[in-house]
Amino acid sequence: QVHVVESGGGLVQAGGSLRLSCAASGGETFSTYGMGWFRQAPGKEREFVATISWTGETVDYADFVKGRFTISRDNAKDTGALQMNSLKPEDTAVYYCARGYGYRRSNYDLWGQGTQVTVSS
């Protein structure tokens, strides 16, 4: 059963932008929980991208996306988003949204199935 769903991935040229969305479903909620984004490129381990607290007052980013990506959430809609600007080919990966907080995958209890982001040169 799907409880977290990502959307908004696609193909974009280097320097372009994409906005990924994340929503809870199936009786689950992000309310009172933090939210995070991870990504996994072919042949690579899944890596931390960004995280946001329950209230949205605290955010953190991986160094390689600081100044380019912005994480946000809308608790009224029980959704979140990752705005990705100035995309680079090395940003190409499957992006996952998850419920939890922090840098470690073990801090998250629910994961989406991922959405593909491809950045061409």
mmCIF file of N, CA and C in Angstrom:
data_model
loop_
_atom_site.group_PDB
_atom_site.id
_atom_site.type_symbol
_atom_site.label_atom_id
_atom_site.label_comp_id
_atom_site.label_asym_id
_atom_site.label_seq_id
_atom_site.Cartn_x
_atom_site.Cartn_y
_atom_site.Cartn_z
ATOM 1 N N GLN A 1 0.840 -1.186 0.000
ATOM 2 C CA GLN A 1 0.000 0.000 0.000
ATOM 3 C C GLN A 1 0.884 1.248 0.000
ATOM 4 N N VAL A 2 0.553 2.209 -0.842
ATOM 5 C CA VAL A 2 1.322 3.437 -0.965
ATOM 6 C C VAL A 2 0.863 4.431 0.089
ATOM 7 N N HIS A 3 1.833 4.943 0.851
ATOM 8 C CA HIS A 3 1.527 5.931 1.884
ATOM 9 C C HIS A 3 2.178 7.287 1.630
ATOM 10 N N VAL A 4 3.206 7.310 0.804
ATOM 11 C CA VAL A 4 3.889 8.538 0.429
ATOM 12 C C VAL A 4 4.076 8.528 -1.081
ATOM 13 N N VAL A 5 3.740 9.640 -1.731
ATOM 14 C CA VAL A 5 3.806 9.710 -3.188
ATOM 15 C C VAL A 5 4.544 10.968 -3.611
ATOM 16 N N GLU A 6 5.571 10.799 -4.456
ATOM 17 C CA GLU A 6 6.289 11.925 -5.036
ATOM 18 C C GLU A 6 5.807 12.150 -6.464
ATOM 19 N N SER A 7 5.913 13.382 -6.915
ATOM 20 C CA SER A 7 5.589 13.711 -8.286
ATOM 21 C C SER A 7 6.395 14.932 -8.709
ATOM 22 N N GLY A 8 6.416 15.203 -9.999
ATOM 23 C CA GLY A 8 7.064 16.393 -10.518
ATOM 24 C C GLY A 8 8.402 16.168 -11.178
ATOM 25 N N GLY A 9 8.885 14.942 -11.180
ATOM 26 C CA GLY A 9 10.144 14.658 -11.842
ATOM 27 C C GLY A 9 10.007 14.756 -13.345
ATOM 28 N N GLY A 10 11.138 14.738 -14.013
ATOM 29 C CA GLY A 10 11.133 14.826 -15.459
ATOM 30 C C GLY A 10 12.502 15.106 -16.010
ATOM 31 N N LEU A 11 12.531 15.486 -17.271
ATOM 32 C CA LEU A 11 13.768 15.800 -17.979
ATOM 33 C C LEU A 11 13.909 17.305 -18.107
ATOM 34 N N VAL A 12 15.073 17.813 -17.751
ATOM 35 C CA VAL A 12 15.325 19.241 -17.822
ATOM 36 C C VAL A 12 16.778 19.472 -18.228
ATOM 37 N N GLN A 13 17.031 20.565 -18.915
ATOM 38 C CA GLN A 13 18.394 20.911 -19.286
ATOM 39 C C GLN A 13 19.138 21.532 -18.112
ATOM 40 N N ALA A 14 20.448 21.410 -18.137
ATOM 41 C CA ALA A 14 21.271 22.014 -17.100
ATOM 42 C C ALA A 14 20.946 23.500 -16.962
ATOM 43 N N GLY A 15 20.836 23.941 -15.711
ATOM 44 C CA GLY A 15 20.470 25.315 -15.431
ATOM 45 C C GLY A 15 18.983 25.531 -15.244
ATOM 46 N N GLY A 16 18.197 24.529 -15.565
ATOM 47 C CA GLY A 16 16.759 24.624 -15.440
ATOM 48 C C GLY A 16 16.268 24.301 -14.046
ATOM 49 N N SER A 17 14.946 24.265 -13.903
ATOM 50 C CA SER A 17 14.323 24.057 -12.601
ATOM 51 C C SER A 17 13.231 23.005 -12.667
ATOM 52 N N LEU A 18 13.019 22.355 -11.543
ATOM 53 C CA LEU A 18 11.902 21.446 -11.347
ATOM 54 C C LEU A 18 11.391 21.618 -9.930
ATOM 55 N N ARG A 19 10.119 21.338 -9.750
ATOM 56 C CA ARG A 19 9.527 21.363 -8.420
ATOM 57 C C ARG A 19 8.911 19.993 -8.153
ATOM 58 N N LEU A 20 9.425 19.329 -7.146
ATOM 59 C CA LEU A 20 8.910 18.037 -6.747
ATOM 60 C C LEU A 20 7.893 18.210 -5.627
ATOM 61 N N SER A 21 6.866 17.384 -5.652
ATOM 62 C CA SER A 21 5.843 17.424 -4.625
ATOM 63 C C SER A 21 5.783 16.090 -3.901
ATOM 64 N N CYS A 22 5.303 16.140 -2.676
ATOM 65 C CA CYS A 22 5.199 14.950 -1.842
ATOM 66 C C CYS A 22 3.893 15.004 -1.070
ATOM 67 N N ALA A 23 3.189 13.887 -1.029
ATOM 68 C CA ALA A 23 1.926 13.831 -0.319
ATOM 69 C C ALA A 23 1.789 12.508 0.419
ATOM 70 N N ALA A 24 1.126 12.569 1.553
ATOM 71 C CA ALA A 24 0.822 11.365 2.309
ATOM 72 C C ALA A 24 -0.549 10.845 1.917
ATOM 73 N N SER A 25 -0.742 9.553 2.073
ATOM 74 C CA SER A 25 -2.009 8.939 1.711
ATOM 75 C C SER A 25 -2.224 7.667 2.523
ATOM 76 N N GLY A 26 -3.358 7.030 2.274
ATOM 77 C CA GLY A 26 -3.630 5.746 2.907
ATOM 78 C C GLY A 26 -3.738 5.798 4.416
ATOM 79 N N GLY A 27 -4.204 6.910 4.930
ATOM 80 C CA GLY A 27 -4.373 7.042 6.369
ATOM 81 C C GLY A 27 -3.165 7.581 7.102
ATOM 82 N N GLU A 28 -2.063 7.784 6.383
ATOM 83 C CA GLU A 28 -0.861 8.350 6.993
ATOM 84 C C GLU A 28 -0.851 9.862 6.805
ATOM 85 N N THR A 29 -0.019 10.517 7.590
ATOM 86 C CA THR A 29 0.041 11.970 7.539
ATOM 87 C C THR A 29 1.452 12.456 7.827
ATOM 88 N N PHE A 30 1.765 13.635 7.322
ATOM 89 C CA PHE A 30 3.013 14.295 7.691
ATOM 90 C C PHE A 30 2.831 15.234 8.872
ATOM 91 N N SER A 31 1.593 15.482 9.234
ATOM 92 C CA SER A 31 1.326 16.350 10.368
ATOM 93 C C SER A 31 1.983 15.800 11.619
ATOM 94 N N THR A 32 2.701 16.666 12.322
ATOM 95 C CA THR A 32 3.480 16.364 13.531
ATOM 96 C C THR A 32 4.768 15.595 13.235
ATOM 97 N N TYR A 33 5.051 15.356 11.965
ATOM 98 C CA TYR A 33 6.293 14.692 11.570
ATOM 99 C C TYR A 33 7.138 15.601 10.699
ATOM 100 N N GLY A 34 8.438 15.396 10.746
ATOM 101 C CA GLY A 34 9.319 16.056 9.807
ATOM 102 C C GLY A 34 9.231 15.387 8.445
ATOM 103 N N MET A 35 9.900 15.976 7.492
ATOM 104 C CA MET A 35 9.905 15.469 6.128
ATOM 105 C C MET A 35 11.305 15.605 5.555
ATOM 106 N N GLY A 36 11.678 14.677 4.715
ATOM 107 C CA GLY A 36 12.989 14.748 4.101
ATOM 108 C C GLY A 36 12.966 14.293 2.662
ATOM 109 N N TRP A 37 14.003 14.695 1.944
ATOM 110 C CA TRP A 37 14.218 14.260 0.573
ATOM 111 C C TRP A 37 15.595 13.617 0.456
ATOM 112 N N PHE A 38 15.627 12.501 -0.226
ATOM 113 C CA PHE A 38 16.864 11.799 -0.539
ATOM 114 C C PHE A 38 16.902 11.547 -2.034
ATOM 115 N N ARG A 39 18.066 11.198 -2.522
ATOM 116 C CA ARG A 39 18.167 10.855 -3.935
ATOM 117 C C ARG A 39 19.145 9.709 -4.126
ATOM 118 N N GLN A 40 18.953 8.994 -5.219
ATOM 119 C CA GLN A 40 19.820 7.873 -5.527
ATOM 120 C C GLN A 40 20.102 7.840 -7.024
ATOM 121 N N ALA A 41 21.358 7.996 -7.365
ATOM 122 C CA ALA A 41 21.804 7.920 -8.745
ATOM 123 C C ALA A 41 22.196 6.484 -9.071
ATOM 124 N N PRO A 42 22.205 6.123 -10.348
ATOM 125 C CA PRO A 42 22.586 4.766 -10.728
ATOM 126 C C PRO A 42 23.953 4.377 -10.183
ATOM 127 N N GLY A 43 24.020 3.236 -9.536
ATOM 128 C CA GLY A 43 25.267 2.749 -8.993
ATOM 129 C C GLY A 43 25.723 3.428 -7.724
ATOM 130 N N LYS A 44 24.912 4.318 -7.181
ATOM 131 C CA LYS A 44 25.275 5.061 -5.984
ATOM 132 C C LYS A 44 24.344 4.726 -4.827
ATOM 133 N N GLU A 45 24.806 5.040 -3.630
ATOM 134 C CA GLU A 45 23.971 4.875 -2.451
ATOM 135 C C GLU A 45 22.980 6.028 -2.353
ATOM 136 N N ARG A 46 21.872 5.763 -1.701
ATOM 137 C CA ARG A 46 20.898 6.815 -1.476
ATOM 138 C C ARG A 46 21.500 7.868 -0.542
ATOM 139 N N GLU A 47 21.366 9.144 -0.898
ATOM 140 C CA GLU A 47 21.989 10.200 -0.134
ATOM 141 C C GLU A 47 20.995 11.277 0.272
ATOM 142 N N PHE A 48 21.291 11.911 1.376
ATOM 143 C CA PHE A 48 20.459 12.968 1.924
ATOM 144 C C PHE A 48 20.500 14.209 1.057
ATOM 145 N N VAL A 49 19.339 14.840 0.894
ATOM 146 C CA VAL A 49 19.236 16.077 0.128
ATOM 147 C C VAL A 49 18.793 17.241 1.013
ATOM 148 N N ALA A 50 17.656 17.083 1.692
ATOM 149 C CA ALA A 50 17.112 18.173 2.497
ATOM 150 C C ALA A 50 16.119 17.624 3.508
ATOM 151 N N THR A 51 15.899 18.374 4.574
ATOM 152 C CA THR A 51 14.932 17.971 5.582
ATOM 153 C C THR A 51 14.277 19.200 6.187
ATOM 154 N N ILE A 52 13.073 19.025 6.697
ATOM 155 C CA ILE A 52 12.317 20.114 7.286
ATOM 156 C C ILE A 52 11.546 19.586 8.485
ATOM 157 N N SER A 53 11.478 20.393 9.535
ATOM 158 C CA SER A 53 10.805 19.970 10.748
ATOM 159 C C SER A 53 9.290 20.043 10.606
ATOM 160 N N TRP A 54 8.610 19.538 11.607
ATOM 161 C CA TRP A 54 7.145 19.516 11.631
ATOM 162 C C TRP A 54 6.553 20.899 11.399
ATOM 163 N N THR A 55 7.077 21.908 12.087
ATOM 164 C CA THR A 55 6.549 23.259 11.982
ATOM 165 C C THR A 55 7.091 24.021 10.779
ATOM 166 N N GLY A 56 8.129 23.504 10.164
ATOM 167 C CA GLY A 56 8.768 24.196 9.063
ATOM 168 C C GLY A 56 9.779 25.233 9.505
ATOM 169 N N GLU A 57 10.001 25.346 10.800
ATOM 170 C CA GLU A 57 10.908 26.363 11.325
ATOM 171 C C GLU A 57 12.377 25.984 11.176
ATOM 172 N N THR A 58 12.641 24.709 11.043
ATOM 173 C CA THR A 58 14.010 24.243 10.929
ATOM 174 C C THR A 58 14.187 23.468 9.634
ATOM 175 N N VAL A 59 15.185 23.840 8.864
ATOM 176 C CA VAL A 59 15.508 23.146 7.623
ATOM 177 C C VAL A 59 17.002 22.903 7.557
ATOM 178 N N ASP A 60 17.376 21.918 6.788
ATOM 179 C CA ASP A 60 18.789 21.652 6.575
ATOM 180 C C ASP A 60 18.961 21.038 5.195
ATOM 181 N N TYR A 61 20.136 21.255 4.624
ATOM 182 C CA TYR A 61 20.410 20.811 3.274
ATOM 183 C C TYR A 61 21.777 20.162 3.175
ATOM 184 N N ALA A 62 21.889 19.251 2.239
ATOM 185 C CA ALA A 62 23.197 18.748 1.886
ATOM 186 C C ALA A 62 24.003 19.871 1.248
ATOM 187 N N ASP A 63 25.309 19.846 1.439
ATOM 188 C CA ASP A 63 26.157 20.917 0.928
ATOM 189 C C ASP A 63 26.027 21.095 -0.584
ATOM 190 N N PHE A 64 25.831 20.017 -1.296
ATOM 191 C CA PHE A 64 25.828 20.105 -2.747
ATOM 192 C C PHE A 64 24.560 20.716 -3.329
ATOM 193 N N VAL A 65 23.557 21.000 -2.481
ATOM 194 C CA VAL A 65 22.341 21.639 -2.981
ATOM 195 C C VAL A 65 22.069 22.987 -2.332
ATOM 196 N N LYS A 66 22.867 23.378 -1.367
ATOM 197 C CA LYS A 66 22.652 24.658 -0.691
ATOM 198 C C LYS A 66 22.721 25.813 -1.686
ATOM 199 N N GLY A 67 21.732 26.701 -1.584
ATOM 200 C CA GLY A 67 21.658 27.826 -2.489
ATOM 201 C C GLY A 67 20.942 27.527 -3.783
ATOM 202 N N ARG A 68 20.629 26.260 -4.028
ATOM 203 C CA ARG A 68 19.946 25.872 -5.261
ATOM 204 C C ARG A 68 18.579 25.247 -5.001
ATOM 205 N N PHE A 69 18.467 24.450 -3.945
ATOM 206 C CA PHE A 69 17.227 23.753 -3.632
ATOM 207 C C PHE A 69 16.573 24.386 -2.409
ATOM 208 N N THR A 70 15.246 24.347 -2.380
ATOM 209 C CA THR A 70 14.492 24.839 -1.243
ATOM 210 C C THR A 70 13.420 23.824 -0.866
ATOM 211 N N ILE A 71 13.430 23.404 0.381
ATOM 212 C CA ILE A 71 12.414 22.482 0.871
ATOM 213 C C ILE A 71 11.322 23.277 1.576
ATOM 214 N N SER A 72 10.091 22.844 1.427
ATOM 215 C CA SER A 72 8.968 23.520 2.065
ATOM 216 C C SER A 72 7.878 22.505 2.371
ATOM 217 N N ARG A 73 6.890 22.946 3.133
ATOM 218 C CA ARG A 73 5.760 22.081 3.428
ATOM 219 C C ARG A 73 4.514 22.913 3.647
ATOM 220 N N ASP A 74 3.377 22.282 3.453
ATOM 221 C CA ASP A 74 2.088 22.914 3.669
ATOM 222 C C ASP A 74 1.275 21.951 4.513
ATOM 223 N N ASN A 75 1.272 22.182 5.809
ATOM 224 C CA ASN A 75 0.608 21.251 6.712
ATOM 225 C C ASN A 75 -0.906 21.230 6.531
ATOM 226 N N ALA A 76 -1.469 22.340 6.070
ATOM 227 C CA ALA A 76 -2.906 22.373 5.820
ATOM 228 C C ALA A 76 -3.295 21.396 4.721
ATOM 229 N N LYS A 77 -2.402 21.201 3.760
ATOM 230 C CA LYS A 77 -2.643 20.271 2.662
ATOM 231 C C LYS A 77 -1.958 18.924 2.880
ATOM 232 N N ASP A 78 -1.162 18.835 3.941
ATOM 233 C CA ASP A 78 -0.409 17.627 4.243
ATOM 234 C C ASP A 78 0.507 17.255 3.075
ATOM 235 N N THR A 79 1.186 18.255 2.559
ATOM 236 C CA THR A 79 2.087 18.058 1.439
ATOM 237 C C THR A 79 3.412 18.767 1.676
ATOM 238 N N GLY A 80 4.382 18.419 0.870
ATOM 239 C CA GLY A 80 5.670 19.072 0.897
ATOM 240 C C GLY A 80 6.176 19.262 -0.512
ATOM 241 N N ALA A 81 7.245 20.024 -0.636
ATOM 242 C CA ALA A 81 7.804 20.285 -1.950
ATOM 243 C C ALA A 81 9.303 20.489 -1.866
ATOM 244 N N LEU A 82 9.956 20.217 -2.970
ATOM 245 C CA LEU A 82 11.376 20.502 -3.126
ATOM 246 C C LEU A 82 11.538 21.279 -4.419
ATOM 247 N N GLN A 83 11.834 22.559 -4.290
ATOM 248 C CA GLN A 83 12.096 23.401 -5.445
ATOM 249 C C GLN A 83 13.565 23.283 -5.800
ATOM 250 N N MET A 84 13.847 22.880 -7.018
ATOM 251 C CA MET A 84 15.210 22.645 -7.464
ATOM 252 C C MET A 84 15.535 23.611 -8.590
ATOM 253 N N ASN A 85 16.475 24.495 -8.341
ATOM 254 C CA ASN A 85 16.913 25.466 -9.329
ATOM 255 C C ASN A 85 18.366 25.216 -9.709
ATOM 256 N N SER A 86 18.776 25.811 -10.812
ATOM 257 C CA SER A 86 20.156 25.693 -11.284
ATOM 258 C C SER A 86 20.610 24.237 -11.314
ATOM 259 N N LEU A 87 19.787 23.402 -11.885
ATOM 260 C CA LEU A 87 20.070 21.975 -11.886
ATOM 261 C C LEU A 87 21.309 21.644 -12.708
ATOM 262 N N LYS A 88 22.024 20.648 -12.236
ATOM 263 C CA LYS A 88 23.252 20.183 -12.865
ATOM 264 C C LYS A 88 23.089 18.730 -13.287
ATOM 265 N N PRO A 89 23.846 18.287 -14.269
ATOM 266 C CA PRO A 89 23.755 16.882 -14.670
ATOM 267 C C PRO A 89 23.968 15.916 -13.507
ATOM 268 N N GLU A 90 24.819 16.270 -12.558
ATOM 269 C CA GLU A 90 25.062 15.409 -11.420
ATOM 270 C C GLU A 90 23.893 15.330 -10.449
ATOM 271 N N ASP A 91 22.859 16.147 -10.665
ATOM 272 C CA ASP A 91 21.636 16.041 -9.876
ATOM 273 C C ASP A 91 20.729 14.925 -10.377
ATOM 274 N N THR A 92 21.066 14.336 -11.492
ATOM 275 C CA THR A 92 20.272 13.252 -12.049
ATOM 276 C C THR A 92 20.201 12.095 -11.066
ATOM 277 N N ALA A 93 18.981 11.707 -10.719
ATOM 278 C CA ALA A 93 18.775 10.653 -9.735
ATOM 279 C C ALA A 93 17.285 10.410 -9.578
ATOM 280 N N VAL A 94 16.957 9.352 -8.871
ATOM 281 C CA VAL A 94 15.603 9.157 -8.396
ATOM 282 C C VAL A 94 15.497 9.858 -7.055
ATOM 283 N N TYR A 95 14.509 10.713 -6.918
ATOM 284 C CA TYR A 95 14.323 11.489 -5.699
ATOM 285 C C TYR A 95 13.193 10.896 -4.874
ATOM 286 N N TYR A 96 13.454 10.729 -3.588
ATOM 287 C CA TYR A 96 12.507 10.117 -2.678
ATOM 288 C C TYR A 96 12.109 11.081 -1.578
ATOM 289 N N CYS A 97 10.847 11.114 -1.272
ATOM 290 C CA CYS A 97 10.330 11.829 -0.121
ATOM 291 C C CYS A 97 10.086 10.830 1.002
ATOM 292 N N ALA A 98 10.300 11.265 2.239
ATOM 293 C CA ALA A 98 10.118 10.367 3.371
ATOM 294 C C ALA A 98 9.656 11.129 4.605
ATOM 295 N N ARG A 99 9.050 10.396 5.523
ATOM 296 C CA ARG A 99 8.601 10.982 6.782
ATOM 297 C C ARG A 99 9.647 10.756 7.849
ATOM 298 N N GLY A 100 10.104 11.842 8.443
ATOM 299 C CA GLY A 100 11.137 11.782 9.458
ATOM 300 C C GLY A 100 11.928 13.072 9.452
ATOM 301 N N TYR A 101 13.117 13.025 10.026
ATOM 302 C CA TYR A 101 13.939 14.220 10.083
ATOM 303 C C TYR A 101 15.408 13.860 10.215
ATOM 304 N N GLY A 102 16.255 14.613 9.542
ATOM 305 C CA GLY A 102 17.683 14.467 9.704
ATOM 306 C C GLY A 102 18.387 13.925 8.485
ATOM 307 N N TYR A 103 19.634 13.565 8.676
ATOM 308 C CA TYR A 103 20.518 13.157 7.592
ATOM 309 C C TYR A 103 20.496 11.665 7.290
ATOM 310 N N ARG A 104 20.070 10.879 8.254
ATOM 311 C CA ARG A 104 20.186 9.426 8.139
ATOM 312 C C ARG A 104 18.895 8.773 7.667
ATOM 313 N N ARG A 105 19.025 7.803 6.787
ATOM 314 C CA ARG A 105 17.867 7.071 6.298
ATOM 315 C C ARG A 105 17.121 6.368 7.416
ATOM 316 N N SER A 106 17.847 5.971 8.444
ATOM 317 C CA SER A 106 17.235 5.265 9.559
ATOM 318 C C SER A 106 16.323 6.151 10.392
ATOM 319 N N ASN A 107 16.356 7.449 10.184
ATOM 320 C CA ASN A 107 15.486 8.374 10.901
ATOM 321 C C ASN A 107 14.113 8.525 10.255
ATOM 322 N N TYR A 108 13.859 7.804 9.193
ATOM 323 C CA TYR A 108 12.615 7.921 8.445
ATOM 324 C C TYR A 108 11.861 6.603 8.444
ATOM 325 N N ASP A 109 10.556 6.694 8.657
ATOM 326 C CA ASP A 109 9.764 5.476 8.776
ATOM 327 C C ASP A 109 8.862 5.178 7.575
ATOM 328 N N LEU A 110 8.596 6.160 6.735
ATOM 329 C CA LEU A 110 7.791 5.957 5.535
ATOM 330 C C LEU A 110 8.487 6.590 4.343
ATOM 331 N N TRP A 111 8.487 5.869 3.229
ATOM 332 C CA TRP A 111 9.161 6.320 2.012
ATOM 333 C C TRP A 111 8.249 6.238 0.806
ATOM 334 N N GLY A 112 8.411 7.196 -0.092
ATOM 335 C CA GLY A 112 7.735 7.113 -1.364
ATOM 336 C C GLY A 112 8.481 6.206 -2.316
ATOM 337 N N GLN A 113 7.910 6.001 -3.490
ATOM 338 C CA GLN A 113 8.511 5.122 -4.487
ATOM 339 C C GLN A 113 9.523 5.833 -5.371
ATOM 340 N N GLY A 114 9.595 7.146 -5.279
ATOM 341 C CA GLY A 114 10.577 7.910 -6.005
ATOM 342 C C GLY A 114 10.058 8.497 -7.300
ATOM 343 N N THR A 115 10.684 9.585 -7.718
ATOM 344 C CA THR A 115 10.389 10.207 -8.994
ATOM 345 C C THR A 115 11.705 10.539 -9.690
ATOM 346 N N GLN A 116 11.785 10.225 -10.971
ATOM 347 C CA GLN A 116 13.031 10.370 -11.710
ATOM 348 C C GLN A 116 13.261 11.815 -12.121
ATOM 349 N N VAL A 117 14.458 12.307 -11.845
ATOM 350 C CA VAL A 117 14.909 13.618 -12.316
ATOM 351 C C VAL A 117 16.126 13.393 -13.196
ATOM 352 N N THR A 118 16.049 13.862 -14.426
ATOM 353 C CA THR A 118 17.157 13.729 -15.358
ATOM 354 C C THR A 118 17.546 15.110 -15.863
ATOM 355 N N VAL A 119 18.810 15.453 -15.695
ATOM 356 C CA VAL A 119 19.320 16.751 -16.112
ATOM 357 C C VAL A 119 20.331 16.534 -17.225
ATOM 358 N N SER A 120 20.048 17.067 -18.385
ATOM 359 C CA SER A 120 20.923 16.903 -19.529
ATOM 360 C C SER A 120 21.959 18.018 -19.580
ATOM 361 N N SER A 121 23.075 17.738 -20.237
ATOM 362 C CA SER A 121 24.164 18.701 -20.351
ATOM 363 C C SER A 121 23.821 19.815 -21.320
#
